[in-house]
């Protein structure tokens, strides 16, 4: 049974940076594409970014493009999200999620973490 | 971008009753790329249905999905106490993963 555990959330000021981590276990992490999804307070789920199994192919939502970077360390079974130039609109619970394909495309998410809260506030 | 609209926003039902949740897409989508998730407070979202009608591993047969084109449904045949939660539909594609805004199923 796969498990994903996010960490790294917290309270930051506008313009600051934060790096989220997602530790994976219970499946062969290095063979699946991985995603970040967020949910702002009172809002729905918003997909953020995808990364292929080997880190070679990544894609971002327009709302975070140029500010966020998704990466992974397959030797550590860990997914990351580097978030720069944060604004209040980035305040959300951030979830990592596992895809069913190596590319991360054309896939639903079969495992999710419980999320980590990021609050951007002056 | 495909927009998914779920209805109703909230469904108030009693345990044992049948729940029917709707997910409408702004344009026709392949049923191969439509999923449903359940989310309870403080818990990770759980995959229920993928490819519109295939149940995920461990999901009881009281949950069923259907539909095609622009209209999809999630049906819970008989609500158990643990089924009261928020449900989301999702379309997944080549470079697009969009979610509906969710339907809350609450105890009447």
PDB file of C-alpha atoms in Angstrom:
ATOM      1  CA  UNK A   1       0.000   0.000   0.000  1.00  0.00           C
ATOM      2  CA  UNK A   2       1.554   3.259  -1.093  1.00  0.00           C
ATOM      3  CA  UNK A   3       2.027   6.134   1.280  1.00  0.00           C
ATOM      4  CA  UNK A   4       2.928   9.763   0.716  1.00  0.00           C
ATOM      5  CA  UNK A   5       3.884  12.152   3.508  1.00  0.00           C
ATOM      6  CA  UNK A   6       4.300  15.861   2.849  1.00  0.00           C
ATOM      7  CA  UNK A   7       6.338  18.243   4.966  1.00  0.00           C
ATOM      8  CA  UNK A   8       7.794  21.711   4.827  1.00  0.00           C
ATOM      9  CA  UNK A   9       4.705  23.845   5.062  1.00  0.00           C
ATOM     10  CA  UNK A  10       4.529  26.901   7.269  1.00  0.00           C
ATOM     11  CA  UNK A  11       3.888  30.607   7.476  1.00  0.00           C
ATOM     12  CA  UNK A  12       5.917  32.906   5.244  1.00  0.00           C
ATOM     13  CA  UNK A  13       5.705  36.516   4.140  1.00  0.00           C
ATOM     14  CA  UNK A  14       4.872  37.613   0.605  1.00  0.00           C
ATOM     15  CA  UNK A  15       7.891  37.363  -1.655  1.00  0.00           C
ATOM     16  CA  UNK A  16       9.568  34.666   0.394  1.00  0.00           C
ATOM     17  CA  UNK A  17      10.359  31.081  -0.574  1.00  0.00           C
ATOM     18  CA  UNK A  18       9.522  27.659   0.776  1.00  0.00           C
ATOM     19  CA  UNK A  19      10.412  24.100  -0.212  1.00  0.00           C
ATOM     20  CA  UNK A  20       7.946  21.287   0.264  1.00  0.00           C
ATOM     21  CA  UNK A  21       8.936  17.635   0.430  1.00  0.00           C
ATOM     22  CA  UNK A  22       6.937  14.487  -0.148  1.00  0.00           C
ATOM     23  CA  UNK A  23       8.337  11.192   1.118  1.00  0.00           C
ATOM     24  CA  UNK A  24       7.073   8.120  -0.691  1.00  0.00           C
ATOM     25  CA  UNK A  25       6.952   4.523   0.463  1.00  0.00           C
ATOM     26  CA  UNK A  26       5.215   1.272  -0.368  1.00  0.00           C
ATOM     27  CA  UNK A  27       5.705   1.473  -4.138  1.00  0.00           C
ATOM     28  CA  UNK A  28       8.528   1.821  -6.654  1.00  0.00           C
ATOM     29  CA  UNK A  29       8.783   5.604  -6.581  1.00  0.00           C
ATOM     30  CA  UNK A  30      11.277   5.835  -9.417  1.00  0.00           C
ATOM     31  CA  UNK A  31       8.878   4.402 -11.997  1.00  0.00           C
ATOM     32  CA  UNK A  32       5.922   6.763 -11.654  1.00  0.00           C
ATOM     33  CA  UNK A  33       5.154  10.335 -12.558  1.00  0.00           C
ATOM     34  CA  UNK A  34       4.283  12.517  -9.582  1.00  0.00           C
ATOM     35  CA  UNK A  35       2.108  15.583  -9.076  1.00  0.00           C
ATOM     36  CA  UNK A  36       1.453  18.461  -6.711  1.00  0.00           C
ATOM     37  CA  UNK A  37      -2.139  19.605  -6.145  1.00  0.00           C
ATOM     38  CA  UNK A  38      -3.306  22.389  -3.843  1.00  0.00           C
ATOM     39  CA  UNK A  39      -6.501  23.551  -2.211  1.00  0.00           C
ATOM     40  CA  UNK A  40      -6.891  27.130  -1.062  1.00  0.00           C
ATOM     41  CA  UNK A  41      -9.224  27.871   1.866  1.00  0.00           C
ATOM     42  CA  UNK A  42     -12.815  27.589   0.723  1.00  0.00           C
ATOM     43  CA  UNK A  43     -11.775  26.711  -2.819  1.00  0.00           C
ATOM     44  CA  UNK A  44     -11.596  23.555  -4.888  1.00  0.00           C
ATOM     45  CA  UNK A  45      -8.666  21.374  -5.820  1.00  0.00           C
ATOM     46  CA  UNK A  46      -6.158  22.947  -8.208  1.00  0.00           C
ATOM     47  CA  UNK A  47      -3.509  20.967 -10.013  1.00  0.00           C
ATOM     48  CA  UNK A  48      -0.055  22.598  -9.690  1.00  0.00           C
ATOM     49  CA  UNK A  49       2.711  20.581 -11.363  1.00  0.00           C
ATOM     50  CA  UNK A  50       3.745  17.212 -12.787  1.00  0.00           C
ATOM     51  CA  UNK A  51       7.115  15.507 -13.052  1.00  0.00           C
ATOM     52  CA  UNK A  52       7.962  12.392 -15.016  1.00  0.00           C
ATOM     53  CA  UNK A  53       9.494   9.323 -13.418  1.00  0.00           C
ATOM     54  CA  UNK A  54      13.050  10.329 -14.242  1.00  0.00           C
ATOM     55  CA  UNK A  55      12.679  14.058 -13.777  1.00  0.00           C
ATOM     56  CA  UNK A  56      13.146  14.800 -17.456  1.00  0.00           C
ATOM     57  CA  UNK A  57       9.695  16.142 -18.220  1.00  0.00           C
ATOM     58  CA  UNK A  58       7.848  18.677 -16.091  1.00  0.00           C
ATOM     59  CA  UNK A  59       4.821  20.878 -16.586  1.00  0.00           C
ATOM     60  CA  UNK A  60       3.204  23.607 -14.506  1.00  0.00           C
ATOM     61  CA  UNK A  61      -0.094  25.348 -14.058  1.00  0.00           C
ATOM     62  CA  UNK A  62      -0.044  28.882 -15.435  1.00  0.00           C
ATOM     63  CA  UNK A  63      -0.646  30.238 -11.941  1.00  0.00           C
ATOM     64  CA  UNK A  64       2.749  28.998 -10.712  1.00  0.00           C
ATOM     65  CA  UNK A  65       4.839  28.872 -13.878  1.00  0.00           C
ATOM     66  CA  UNK A  66       8.164  30.659 -13.475  1.00  0.00           C
ATOM     67  CA  UNK A  67       7.873  30.712  -9.665  1.00  0.00           C
ATOM     68  CA  UNK A  68       7.584  27.050  -8.648  1.00  0.00           C
ATOM     69  CA  UNK A  69       9.953  24.193  -9.495  1.00  0.00           C
ATOM     70  CA  UNK A  70       9.100  20.528  -9.141  1.00  0.00           C
ATOM     71  CA  UNK A  71      11.924  18.028  -8.716  1.00  0.00           C
ATOM     72  CA  UNK A  72      12.610  14.594  -7.330  1.00  0.00           C
ATOM     73  CA  UNK A  73      15.361  12.488  -5.810  1.00  0.00           C
ATOM     74  CA  UNK A  74      14.688   8.874  -6.688  1.00  0.00           C
ATOM     75  CA  UNK A  75      17.505   7.697  -4.438  1.00  0.00           C
ATOM     76  CA  UNK A  76      15.625   9.194  -1.497  1.00  0.00           C
ATOM     77  CA  UNK A  77      12.091   8.392  -2.756  1.00  0.00           C
ATOM     78  CA  UNK A  78      11.255  12.058  -2.340  1.00  0.00           C
ATOM     79  CA  UNK A  79       9.402  14.645  -4.405  1.00  0.00           C
ATOM     80  CA  UNK A  80       9.974  18.360  -3.928  1.00  0.00           C
ATOM     81  CA  UNK A  81       8.265  21.635  -4.713  1.00  0.00           C
ATOM     82  CA  UNK A  82      10.404  24.762  -4.538  1.00  0.00           C
ATOM     83  CA  UNK A  83       8.118  27.769  -4.234  1.00  0.00           C
ATOM     84  CA  UNK A  84       9.535  31.250  -4.825  1.00  0.00           C
ATOM     85  CA  UNK A  85       7.988  34.720  -4.881  1.00  0.00           C
ATOM     86  CA  UNK A  86       5.045  33.530  -2.843  1.00  0.00           C
ATOM     87  CA  UNK A  87       1.864  35.594  -2.709  1.00  0.00           C
ATOM     88  CA  UNK A  88      -1.283  35.408  -0.629  1.00  0.00           C
ATOM     89  CA  UNK A  89      -2.937  33.556  -3.507  1.00  0.00           C
ATOM     90  CA  UNK A  90      -0.542  30.649  -2.890  1.00  0.00           C
ATOM     91  CA  UNK A  91      -1.986  30.057   0.561  1.00  0.00           C
ATOM     92  CA  UNK A  92      -3.309  26.507   0.442  1.00  0.00           C
ATOM     93  CA  UNK A  93      -2.923  22.944   1.577  1.00  0.00           C
ATOM     94  CA  UNK A  94      -0.466  21.302  -0.789  1.00  0.00           C
ATOM     95  CA  UNK A  95      -0.831  17.619  -1.637  1.00  0.00           C
ATOM     96  CA  UNK A  96       1.524  15.346  -3.487  1.00  0.00           C
ATOM     97  CA  UNK A  97      -0.115  12.653  -5.543  1.00  0.00           C
ATOM     98  CA  UNK A  98       1.070   9.611  -7.454  1.00  0.00           C
ATOM     99  CA  UNK A  99       0.131   9.002 -11.053  1.00  0.00           C
ATOM    100  CA  UNK A 100      -0.256   5.636 -12.703  1.00  0.00           C
ATOM    101  CA  UNK A 101       2.013   6.337 -15.666  1.00  0.00           C
ATOM    102  CA  UNK A 102       5.732   6.935 -15.887  1.00  0.00           C
ATOM    103  CA  UNK A 103       5.226  10.250 -17.646  1.00  0.00           C
ATOM    104  CA  UNK A 104       2.606  11.501 -15.231  1.00  0.00           C
ATOM    105  CA  UNK A 105       0.284  12.284 -18.123  1.00  0.00           C
ATOM    106  CA  UNK A 106      -3.089  10.745 -18.917  1.00  0.00           C
ATOM    107  CA  UNK A 107      -3.428   9.510 -15.371  1.00  0.00           C
ATOM    108  CA  UNK A 108      -5.595   9.783 -12.341  1.00  0.00           C
ATOM    109  CA  UNK A 109      -4.006   9.870  -8.891  1.00  0.00           C
ATOM    110  CA  UNK A 110      -4.107   6.616  -6.981  1.00  0.00           C
ATOM    111  CA  UNK A 111      -2.295   7.771  -3.858  1.00  0.00           C
ATOM    112  CA  UNK A 112      -2.365  11.142  -2.144  1.00  0.00           C
ATOM    113  CA  UNK A 113      -0.656  12.523   0.902  1.00  0.00           C
ATOM    114  CA  UNK A 114      -2.550  14.223   3.711  1.00  0.00           C
ATOM    115  CA  UNK A 115      -1.208  17.607   2.727  1.00  0.00           C
ATOM    116  CA  UNK A 116       0.901  20.368   4.235  1.00  0.00           C
ATOM    117  CA  UNK A 117      -0.407  23.874   4.867  1.00  0.00           C
ATOM    118  CA  UNK A 118       1.325  26.885   3.373  1.00  0.00           C
ATOM    119  CA  UNK A 119       0.220  30.280   4.617  1.00  0.00           C
ATOM    120  CA  UNK A 120       1.500  33.444   2.974  1.00  0.00           C
ATOM    121  CA  UNK A 121       0.756  36.419   5.167  1.00  0.00           C
ATOM    122  CA  UNK A 122       2.466  39.743   5.939  1.00  0.00           C
TER     123      UNK A 122
ATOM    124  CA  UNK B   1      -9.411  24.092 -20.604  1.00  0.00           C
ATOM    125  CA  UNK B   2     -12.175  21.718 -19.620  1.00  0.00           C
ATOM    126  CA  UNK B   3     -14.337  22.983 -16.772  1.00  0.00           C
ATOM    127  CA  UNK B   4     -16.124  20.460 -14.575  1.00  0.00           C
ATOM    128  CA  UNK B   5     -19.303  21.502 -12.792  1.00  0.00           C
ATOM    129  CA  UNK B   6     -20.599  19.307 -10.011  1.00  0.00           C
ATOM    130  CA  UNK B   7     -24.136  19.272  -8.710  1.00  0.00           C
ATOM    131  CA  UNK B   8     -25.632  19.572  -6.271  1.00  0.00           C
ATOM    132  CA  UNK B   9     -23.250  21.505  -4.086  1.00  0.00           C
ATOM    133  CA  UNK B  10     -24.583  19.759  -1.012  1.00  0.00           C
ATOM    134  CA  UNK B  11     -26.634  16.585  -0.741  1.00  0.00           C
ATOM    135  CA  UNK B  12     -28.462  15.954   2.542  1.00  0.00           C
ATOM    136  CA  UNK B  13     -29.384  12.315   2.949  1.00  0.00           C
ATOM    137  CA  UNK B  14     -29.895   9.699   5.634  1.00  0.00           C
ATOM    138  CA  UNK B  15     -27.819   6.537   6.099  1.00  0.00           C
ATOM    139  CA  UNK B  16     -29.155   3.778   3.881  1.00  0.00           C
ATOM    140  CA  UNK B  17     -30.351   6.169   1.193  1.00  0.00           C
ATOM    141  CA  UNK B  18     -29.040   6.319  -2.359  1.00  0.00           C
ATOM    142  CA  UNK B  19     -26.827   9.226  -3.429  1.00  0.00           C
ATOM    143  CA  UNK B  20     -26.457  10.386  -7.007  1.00  0.00           C
ATOM    144  CA  UNK B  21     -23.790  12.978  -7.746  1.00  0.00           C
ATOM    145  CA  UNK B  22     -23.412  14.718 -11.080  1.00  0.00           C
ATOM    146  CA  UNK B  23     -20.339  16.001 -12.910  1.00  0.00           C
ATOM    147  CA  UNK B  24     -20.812  17.945 -16.135  1.00  0.00           C
ATOM    148  CA  UNK B  25     -17.926  18.828 -18.440  1.00  0.00           C
ATOM    149  CA  UNK B  26     -17.780  22.017 -20.514  1.00  0.00           C
ATOM    150  CA  UNK B  27     -16.931  19.923 -23.560  1.00  0.00           C
ATOM    151  CA  UNK B  28     -17.052  16.267 -24.414  1.00  0.00           C
ATOM    152  CA  UNK B  29     -14.365  14.209 -22.707  1.00  0.00           C
ATOM    153  CA  UNK B  30     -13.279  10.660 -23.132  1.00  0.00           C
ATOM    154  CA  UNK B  31     -14.729   8.487 -20.416  1.00  0.00           C
ATOM    155  CA  UNK B  32     -11.290   6.934 -20.136  1.00  0.00           C
ATOM    156  CA  UNK B  33     -10.136  10.101 -18.422  1.00  0.00           C
ATOM    157  CA  UNK B  34     -12.714  10.800 -15.727  1.00  0.00           C
ATOM    158  CA  UNK B  35     -12.134   9.970 -12.057  1.00  0.00           C
ATOM    159  CA  UNK B  36     -13.918  10.431  -8.744  1.00  0.00           C
ATOM    160  CA  UNK B  37     -12.349  11.006  -5.326  1.00  0.00           C
ATOM    161  CA  UNK B  38     -13.603  11.087  -1.761  1.00  0.00           C
ATOM    162  CA  UNK B  39     -12.176  13.485   0.789  1.00  0.00           C
ATOM    163  CA  UNK B  40     -12.766  13.543   4.513  1.00  0.00           C
ATOM    164  CA  UNK B  41     -11.459  16.244   6.864  1.00  0.00           C
ATOM    165  CA  UNK B  42      -7.843  15.680   7.819  1.00  0.00           C
ATOM    166  CA  UNK B  43      -7.460  12.733   5.494  1.00  0.00           C
ATOM    167  CA  UNK B  44      -5.805  12.228   2.152  1.00  0.00           C
ATOM    168  CA  UNK B  45      -8.171  12.198  -0.810  1.00  0.00           C
ATOM    169  CA  UNK B  46      -9.064   8.653  -1.822  1.00  0.00           C
ATOM    170  CA  UNK B  47      -9.491   7.431  -5.371  1.00  0.00           C
ATOM    171  CA  UNK B  48     -12.886   5.822  -5.870  1.00  0.00           C
ATOM    172  CA  UNK B  49     -13.471   5.530  -9.605  1.00  0.00           C
ATOM    173  CA  UNK B  50     -11.270   5.898 -12.681  1.00  0.00           C
ATOM    174  CA  UNK B  51     -12.068   5.675 -16.375  1.00  0.00           C
ATOM    175  CA  UNK B  52     -15.569   6.823 -15.447  1.00  0.00           C
ATOM    176  CA  UNK B  53     -16.760   3.442 -14.198  1.00  0.00           C
ATOM    177  CA  UNK B  54     -13.859   1.339 -12.910  1.00  0.00           C
ATOM    178  CA  UNK B  55     -13.673   0.964  -9.160  1.00  0.00           C
ATOM    179  CA  UNK B  56     -10.290   1.467  -7.546  1.00  0.00           C
ATOM    180  CA  UNK B  57      -8.742  -1.249  -5.430  1.00  0.00           C
ATOM    181  CA  UNK B  58     -10.612  -1.825  -2.206  1.00  0.00           C
ATOM    182  CA  UNK B  59     -13.618   0.331  -3.081  1.00  0.00           C
ATOM    183  CA  UNK B  60     -16.902  -1.418  -2.226  1.00  0.00           C
ATOM    184  CA  UNK B  61     -19.412  -2.144  -4.964  1.00  0.00           C
ATOM    185  CA  UNK B  62     -21.868   0.259  -3.367  1.00  0.00           C
ATOM    186  CA  UNK B  63     -19.904   2.903  -5.296  1.00  0.00           C
ATOM    187  CA  UNK B  64     -20.464   3.026  -9.028  1.00  0.00           C
ATOM    188  CA  UNK B  65     -19.633   5.472 -11.775  1.00  0.00           C
ATOM    189  CA  UNK B  66     -21.156   6.041 -15.163  1.00  0.00           C
ATOM    190  CA  UNK B  67     -21.773   8.437 -17.968  1.00  0.00           C
ATOM    191  CA  UNK B  68     -20.134   9.600 -21.138  1.00  0.00           C
ATOM    192  CA  UNK B  69     -19.543  12.685 -23.246  1.00  0.00           C
ATOM    193  CA  UNK B  70     -20.244  15.626 -20.960  1.00  0.00           C
ATOM    194  CA  UNK B  71     -22.346  14.008 -18.237  1.00  0.00           C
ATOM    195  CA  UNK B  72     -21.005  11.687 -15.587  1.00  0.00           C
ATOM    196  CA  UNK B  73     -22.420  10.370 -12.328  1.00  0.00           C
ATOM    197  CA  UNK B  74     -21.205   8.823  -9.125  1.00  0.00           C
ATOM    198  CA  UNK B  75     -23.775   6.709  -7.336  1.00  0.00           C
ATOM    199  CA  UNK B  76     -23.567   5.443  -3.781  1.00  0.00           C
ATOM    200  CA  UNK B  77     -26.177   2.708  -3.574  1.00  0.00           C
ATOM    201  CA  UNK B  78     -26.696   2.783   0.205  1.00  0.00           C
ATOM    202  CA  UNK B  79     -25.019   5.418   2.306  1.00  0.00           C
ATOM    203  CA  UNK B  80     -22.943   4.141   5.201  1.00  0.00           C
ATOM    204  CA  UNK B  81     -21.952   6.509   8.031  1.00  0.00           C
ATOM    205  CA  UNK B  82     -18.395   6.615   6.699  1.00  0.00           C
ATOM    206  CA  UNK B  83     -19.571   7.752   3.259  1.00  0.00           C
ATOM    207  CA  UNK B  84     -20.499  11.241   4.409  1.00  0.00           C
ATOM    208  CA  UNK B  85     -17.727  13.309   2.876  1.00  0.00           C
ATOM    209  CA  UNK B  86     -16.899  15.595  -0.035  1.00  0.00           C
ATOM    210  CA  UNK B  87     -16.644  14.066  -3.507  1.00  0.00           C
ATOM    211  CA  UNK B  88     -14.713  15.468  -6.456  1.00  0.00           C
ATOM    212  CA  UNK B  89     -14.684  14.527 -10.105  1.00  0.00           C
ATOM    213  CA  UNK B  90     -11.526  14.984 -12.155  1.00  0.00           C
ATOM    214  CA  UNK B  91     -10.619  15.035 -15.797  1.00  0.00           C
ATOM    215  CA  UNK B  92      -7.084  13.956 -16.629  1.00  0.00           C
ATOM    216  CA  UNK B  93      -5.420  14.392 -19.978  1.00  0.00           C
ATOM    217  CA  UNK B  94      -2.196  15.084 -21.801  1.00  0.00           C
ATOM    218  CA  UNK B  95      -1.413  18.298 -19.942  1.00  0.00           C
ATOM    219  CA  UNK B  96      -4.574  19.036 -18.070  1.00  0.00           C
ATOM    220  CA  UNK B  97      -5.842  17.873 -14.731  1.00  0.00           C
ATOM    221  CA  UNK B  98      -8.982  19.667 -13.656  1.00  0.00           C
ATOM    222  CA  UNK B  99     -11.345  19.075 -10.777  1.00  0.00           C
ATOM    223  CA  UNK B 100     -14.959  19.872 -10.111  1.00  0.00           C
ATOM    224  CA  UNK B 101     -15.711  22.094  -7.160  1.00  0.00           C
ATOM    225  CA  UNK B 102     -17.003  19.170  -5.108  1.00  0.00           C
ATOM    226  CA  UNK B 103     -20.279  17.843  -3.731  1.00  0.00           C
ATOM    227  CA  UNK B 104     -20.676  17.551   0.013  1.00  0.00           C
ATOM    228  CA  UNK B 105     -22.748  14.594   1.142  1.00  0.00           C
ATOM    229  CA  UNK B 106     -24.021  15.357   4.632  1.00  0.00           C
ATOM    230  CA  UNK B 107     -26.193  13.568   7.125  1.00  0.00           C
ATOM    231  CA  UNK B 108     -29.772  14.746   7.021  1.00  0.00           C
TER     232      UNK B 108
END
